[in-house]
PDB file of C-alpha atoms in Angstrom:
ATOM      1  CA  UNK A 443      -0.957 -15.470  10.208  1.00  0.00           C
ATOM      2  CA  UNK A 444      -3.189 -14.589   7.063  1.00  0.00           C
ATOM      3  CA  UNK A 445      -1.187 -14.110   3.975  1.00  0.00           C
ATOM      4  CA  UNK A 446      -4.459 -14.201   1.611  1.00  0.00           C
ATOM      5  CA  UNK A 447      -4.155 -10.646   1.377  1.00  0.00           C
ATOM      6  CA  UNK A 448      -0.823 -10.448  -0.189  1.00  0.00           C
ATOM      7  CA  UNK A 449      -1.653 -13.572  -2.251  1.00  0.00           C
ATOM      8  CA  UNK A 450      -4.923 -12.035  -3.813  1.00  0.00           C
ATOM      9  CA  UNK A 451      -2.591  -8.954  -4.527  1.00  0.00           C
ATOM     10  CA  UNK A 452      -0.024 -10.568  -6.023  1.00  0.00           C
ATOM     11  CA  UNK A 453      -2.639 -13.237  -8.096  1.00  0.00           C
ATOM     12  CA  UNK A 454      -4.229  -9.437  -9.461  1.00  0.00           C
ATOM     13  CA  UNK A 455      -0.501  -7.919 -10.196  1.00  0.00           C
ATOM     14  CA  UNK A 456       0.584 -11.008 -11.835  1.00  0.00           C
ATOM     15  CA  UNK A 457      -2.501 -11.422 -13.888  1.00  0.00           C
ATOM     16  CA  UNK A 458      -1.159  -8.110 -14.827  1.00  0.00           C
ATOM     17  CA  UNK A 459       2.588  -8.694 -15.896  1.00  0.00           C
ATOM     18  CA  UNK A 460       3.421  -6.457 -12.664  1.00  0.00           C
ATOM     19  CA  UNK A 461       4.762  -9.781 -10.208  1.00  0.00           C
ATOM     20  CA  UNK A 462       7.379 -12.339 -10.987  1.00  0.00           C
ATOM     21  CA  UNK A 463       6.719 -14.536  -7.859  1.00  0.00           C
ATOM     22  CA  UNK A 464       5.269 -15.343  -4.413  1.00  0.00           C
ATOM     23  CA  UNK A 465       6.006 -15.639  -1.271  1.00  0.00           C
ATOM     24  CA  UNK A 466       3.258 -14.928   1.033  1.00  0.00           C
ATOM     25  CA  UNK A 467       5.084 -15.852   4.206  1.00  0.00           C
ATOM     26  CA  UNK A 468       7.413 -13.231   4.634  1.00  0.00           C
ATOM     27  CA  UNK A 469       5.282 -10.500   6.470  1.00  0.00           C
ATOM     28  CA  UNK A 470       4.452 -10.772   9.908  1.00  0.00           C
ATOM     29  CA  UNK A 471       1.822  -8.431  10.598  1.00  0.00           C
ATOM     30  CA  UNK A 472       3.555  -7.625  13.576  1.00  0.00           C
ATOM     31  CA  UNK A 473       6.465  -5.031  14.778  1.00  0.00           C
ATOM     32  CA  UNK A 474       9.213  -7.096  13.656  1.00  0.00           C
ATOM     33  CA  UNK A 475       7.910  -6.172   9.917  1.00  0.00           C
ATOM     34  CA  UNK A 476       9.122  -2.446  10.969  1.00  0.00           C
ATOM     35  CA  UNK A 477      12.686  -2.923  12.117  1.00  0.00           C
ATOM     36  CA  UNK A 478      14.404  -1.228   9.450  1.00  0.00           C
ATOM     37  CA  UNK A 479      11.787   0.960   8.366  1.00  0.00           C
ATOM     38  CA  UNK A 480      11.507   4.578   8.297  1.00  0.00           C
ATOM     39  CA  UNK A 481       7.768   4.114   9.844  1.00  0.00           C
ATOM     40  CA  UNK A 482       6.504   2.482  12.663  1.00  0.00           C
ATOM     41  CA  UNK A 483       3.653  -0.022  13.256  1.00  0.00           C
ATOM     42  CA  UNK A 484       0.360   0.636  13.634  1.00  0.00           C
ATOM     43  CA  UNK A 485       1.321   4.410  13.187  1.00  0.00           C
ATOM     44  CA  UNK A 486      -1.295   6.554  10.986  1.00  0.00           C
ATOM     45  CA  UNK A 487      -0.154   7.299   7.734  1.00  0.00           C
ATOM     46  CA  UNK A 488      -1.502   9.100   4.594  1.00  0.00           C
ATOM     47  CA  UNK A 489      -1.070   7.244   1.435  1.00  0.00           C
ATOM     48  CA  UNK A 490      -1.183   9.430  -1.383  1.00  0.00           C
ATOM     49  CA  UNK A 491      -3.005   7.920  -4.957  1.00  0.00           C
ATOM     50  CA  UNK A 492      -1.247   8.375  -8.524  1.00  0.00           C
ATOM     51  CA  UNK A 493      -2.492   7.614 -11.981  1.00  0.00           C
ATOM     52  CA  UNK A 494      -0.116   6.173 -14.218  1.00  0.00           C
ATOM     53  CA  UNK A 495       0.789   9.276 -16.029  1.00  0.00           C
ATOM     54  CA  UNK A 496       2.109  10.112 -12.327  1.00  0.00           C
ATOM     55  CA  UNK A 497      -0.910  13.118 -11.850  1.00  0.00           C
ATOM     56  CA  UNK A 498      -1.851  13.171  -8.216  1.00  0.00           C
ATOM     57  CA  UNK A 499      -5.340  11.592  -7.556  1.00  0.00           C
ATOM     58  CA  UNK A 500      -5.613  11.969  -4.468  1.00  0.00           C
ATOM     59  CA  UNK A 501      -5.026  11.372  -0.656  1.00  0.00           C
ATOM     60  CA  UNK A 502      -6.517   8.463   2.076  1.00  0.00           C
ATOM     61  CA  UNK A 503      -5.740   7.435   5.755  1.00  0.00           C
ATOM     62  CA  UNK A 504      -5.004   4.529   7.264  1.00  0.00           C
ATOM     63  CA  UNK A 505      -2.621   2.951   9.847  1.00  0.00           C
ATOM     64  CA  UNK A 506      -0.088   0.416   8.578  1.00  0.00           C
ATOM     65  CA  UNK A 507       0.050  -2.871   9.381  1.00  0.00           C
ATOM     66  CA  UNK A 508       2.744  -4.975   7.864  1.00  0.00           C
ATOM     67  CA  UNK A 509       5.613  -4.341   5.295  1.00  0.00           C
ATOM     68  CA  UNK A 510       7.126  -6.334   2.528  1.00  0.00           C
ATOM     69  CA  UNK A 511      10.350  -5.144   1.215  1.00  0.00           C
ATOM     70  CA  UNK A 512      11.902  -5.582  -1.754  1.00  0.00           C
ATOM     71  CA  UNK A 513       9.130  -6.843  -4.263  1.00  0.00           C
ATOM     72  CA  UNK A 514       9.383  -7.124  -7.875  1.00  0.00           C
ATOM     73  CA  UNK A 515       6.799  -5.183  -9.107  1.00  0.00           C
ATOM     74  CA  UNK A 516       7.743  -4.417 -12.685  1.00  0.00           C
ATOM     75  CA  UNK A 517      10.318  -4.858 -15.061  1.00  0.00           C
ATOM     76  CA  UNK A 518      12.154  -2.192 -16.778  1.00  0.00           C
ATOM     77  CA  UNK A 519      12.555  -1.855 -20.689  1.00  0.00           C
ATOM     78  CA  UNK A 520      15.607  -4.305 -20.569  1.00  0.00           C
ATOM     79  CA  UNK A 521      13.963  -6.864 -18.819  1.00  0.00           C
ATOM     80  CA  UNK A 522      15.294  -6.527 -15.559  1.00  0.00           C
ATOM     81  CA  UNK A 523      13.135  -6.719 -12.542  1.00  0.00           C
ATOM     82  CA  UNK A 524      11.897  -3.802 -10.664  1.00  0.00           C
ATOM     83  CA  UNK A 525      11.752  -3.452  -6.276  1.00  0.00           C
ATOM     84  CA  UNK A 526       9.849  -1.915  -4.190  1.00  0.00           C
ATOM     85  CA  UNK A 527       8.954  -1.966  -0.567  1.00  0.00           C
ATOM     86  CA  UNK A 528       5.224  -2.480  -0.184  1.00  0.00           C
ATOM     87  CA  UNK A 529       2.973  -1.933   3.174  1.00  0.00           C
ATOM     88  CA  UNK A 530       0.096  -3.005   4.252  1.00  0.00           C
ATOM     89  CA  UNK A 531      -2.134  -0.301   5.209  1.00  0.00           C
ATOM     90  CA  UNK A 532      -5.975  -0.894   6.962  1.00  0.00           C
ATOM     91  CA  UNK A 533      -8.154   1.074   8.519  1.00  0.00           C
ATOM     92  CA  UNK A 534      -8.102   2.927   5.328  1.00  0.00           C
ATOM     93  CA  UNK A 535     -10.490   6.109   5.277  1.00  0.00           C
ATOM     94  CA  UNK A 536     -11.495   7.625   1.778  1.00  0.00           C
ATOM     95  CA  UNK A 537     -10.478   4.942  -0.772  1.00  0.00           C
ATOM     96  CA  UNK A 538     -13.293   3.690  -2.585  1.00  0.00           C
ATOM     97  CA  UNK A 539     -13.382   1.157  -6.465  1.00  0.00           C
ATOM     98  CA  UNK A 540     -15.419   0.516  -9.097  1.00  0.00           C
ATOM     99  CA  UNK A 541     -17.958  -2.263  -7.695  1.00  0.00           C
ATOM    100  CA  UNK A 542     -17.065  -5.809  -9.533  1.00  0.00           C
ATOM    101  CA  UNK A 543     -20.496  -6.627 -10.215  1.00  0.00           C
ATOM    102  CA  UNK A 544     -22.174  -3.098 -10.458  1.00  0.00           C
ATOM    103  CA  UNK A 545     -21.449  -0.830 -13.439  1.00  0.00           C
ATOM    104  CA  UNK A 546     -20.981   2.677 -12.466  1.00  0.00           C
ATOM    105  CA  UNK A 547     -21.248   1.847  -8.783  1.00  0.00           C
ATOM    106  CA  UNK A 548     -17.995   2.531  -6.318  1.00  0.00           C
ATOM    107  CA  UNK A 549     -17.121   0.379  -2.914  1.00  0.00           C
ATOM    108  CA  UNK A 550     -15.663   1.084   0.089  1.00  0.00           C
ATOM    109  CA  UNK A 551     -11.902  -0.498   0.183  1.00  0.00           C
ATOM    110  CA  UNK A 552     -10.475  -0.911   4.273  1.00  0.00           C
ATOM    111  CA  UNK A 553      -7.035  -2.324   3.395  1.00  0.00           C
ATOM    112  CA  UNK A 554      -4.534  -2.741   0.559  1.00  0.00           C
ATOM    113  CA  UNK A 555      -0.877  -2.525  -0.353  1.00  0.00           C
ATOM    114  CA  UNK A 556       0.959   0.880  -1.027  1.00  0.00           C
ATOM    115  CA  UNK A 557       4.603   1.666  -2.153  1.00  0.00           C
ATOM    116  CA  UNK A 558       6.960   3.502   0.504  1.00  0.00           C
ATOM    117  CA  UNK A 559       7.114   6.167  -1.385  1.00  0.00           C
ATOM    118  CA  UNK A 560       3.768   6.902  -1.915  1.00  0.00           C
ATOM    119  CA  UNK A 561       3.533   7.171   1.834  1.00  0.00           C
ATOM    120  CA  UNK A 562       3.592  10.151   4.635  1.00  0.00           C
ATOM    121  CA  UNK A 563       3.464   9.777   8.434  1.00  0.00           C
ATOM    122  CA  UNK A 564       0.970  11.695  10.321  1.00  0.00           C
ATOM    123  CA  UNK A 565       2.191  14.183  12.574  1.00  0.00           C
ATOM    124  CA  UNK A 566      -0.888  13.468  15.701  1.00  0.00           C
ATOM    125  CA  UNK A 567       0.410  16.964  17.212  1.00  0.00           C
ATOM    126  CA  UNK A 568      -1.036  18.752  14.294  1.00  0.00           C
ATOM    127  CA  UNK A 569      -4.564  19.354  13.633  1.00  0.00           C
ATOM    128  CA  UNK A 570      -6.178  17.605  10.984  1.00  0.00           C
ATOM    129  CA  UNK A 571      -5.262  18.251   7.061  1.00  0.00           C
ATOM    130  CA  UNK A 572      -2.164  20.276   7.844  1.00  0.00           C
ATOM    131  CA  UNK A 573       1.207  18.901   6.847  1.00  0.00           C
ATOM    132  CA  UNK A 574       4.530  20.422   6.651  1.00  0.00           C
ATOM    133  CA  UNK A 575       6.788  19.643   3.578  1.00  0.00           C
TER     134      UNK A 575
END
């Protein structure tokens, strides 16, 4: 199993004041991550992108892989801590960053972590780019 994923997120969230802890050894990567979840695994998902402010940035593809539940992400304004159910979603299609050693230059991204509710299945019945509300 390879947790460095989920450690290099958290390392970049706590570095942030976003994690509390730890504990890269409760995903699986497999379909026992997806027993109580309202998605499936390896099932093709849009993940849609938010800037703080909460504006829609955009939407990307990808097929999810593992999920974490319950992670403290934040804390609210009385100190208490903040959960979330995270997934890990590869095969990601349209998600690009700024380049780490290249000003002004973007990269390709395959694979990341996403809240649940950030998060649509994709009907495979429909054609491409159509949803239903």
């Amino acid at each position: 199993m390879n947790n460095q994923p989920l450690c290099r997120l958290v390392t970049i969230l706590t570095s942030l004041d976003l994690f509390a802890t730890c504990d890269p050894t409760m995903a699986t990567y497999s379909p026992a991550d997806f027993e109580d979840s309202p998605f499936n695994y390896e099932q093709r998902v849009r993940v849609h992108l938010y800037s703080r402010e909460g504006f829609l940035l955009g939407t990307i593809l990808g097929t999810l892989a593992a999920r974490e539940p319950k992670v403290n992400v934040a804390r609210d304004p009385e100190g208490a801590p903040q959960y979330k159910t995270l997934y890990w979603v590869k095969d990601l299609e349209g998600y690009e960053r700024p380049h780490e050693d290249l000003p002004e230059t973007m990269e390709p991204v395959s694979e990341g972590w996403f809240a649940e509710q950030d998060i649509e299945p994709i009907d495979e019945r429909l054609p491409p780019h159509i949803t239903f509300n």
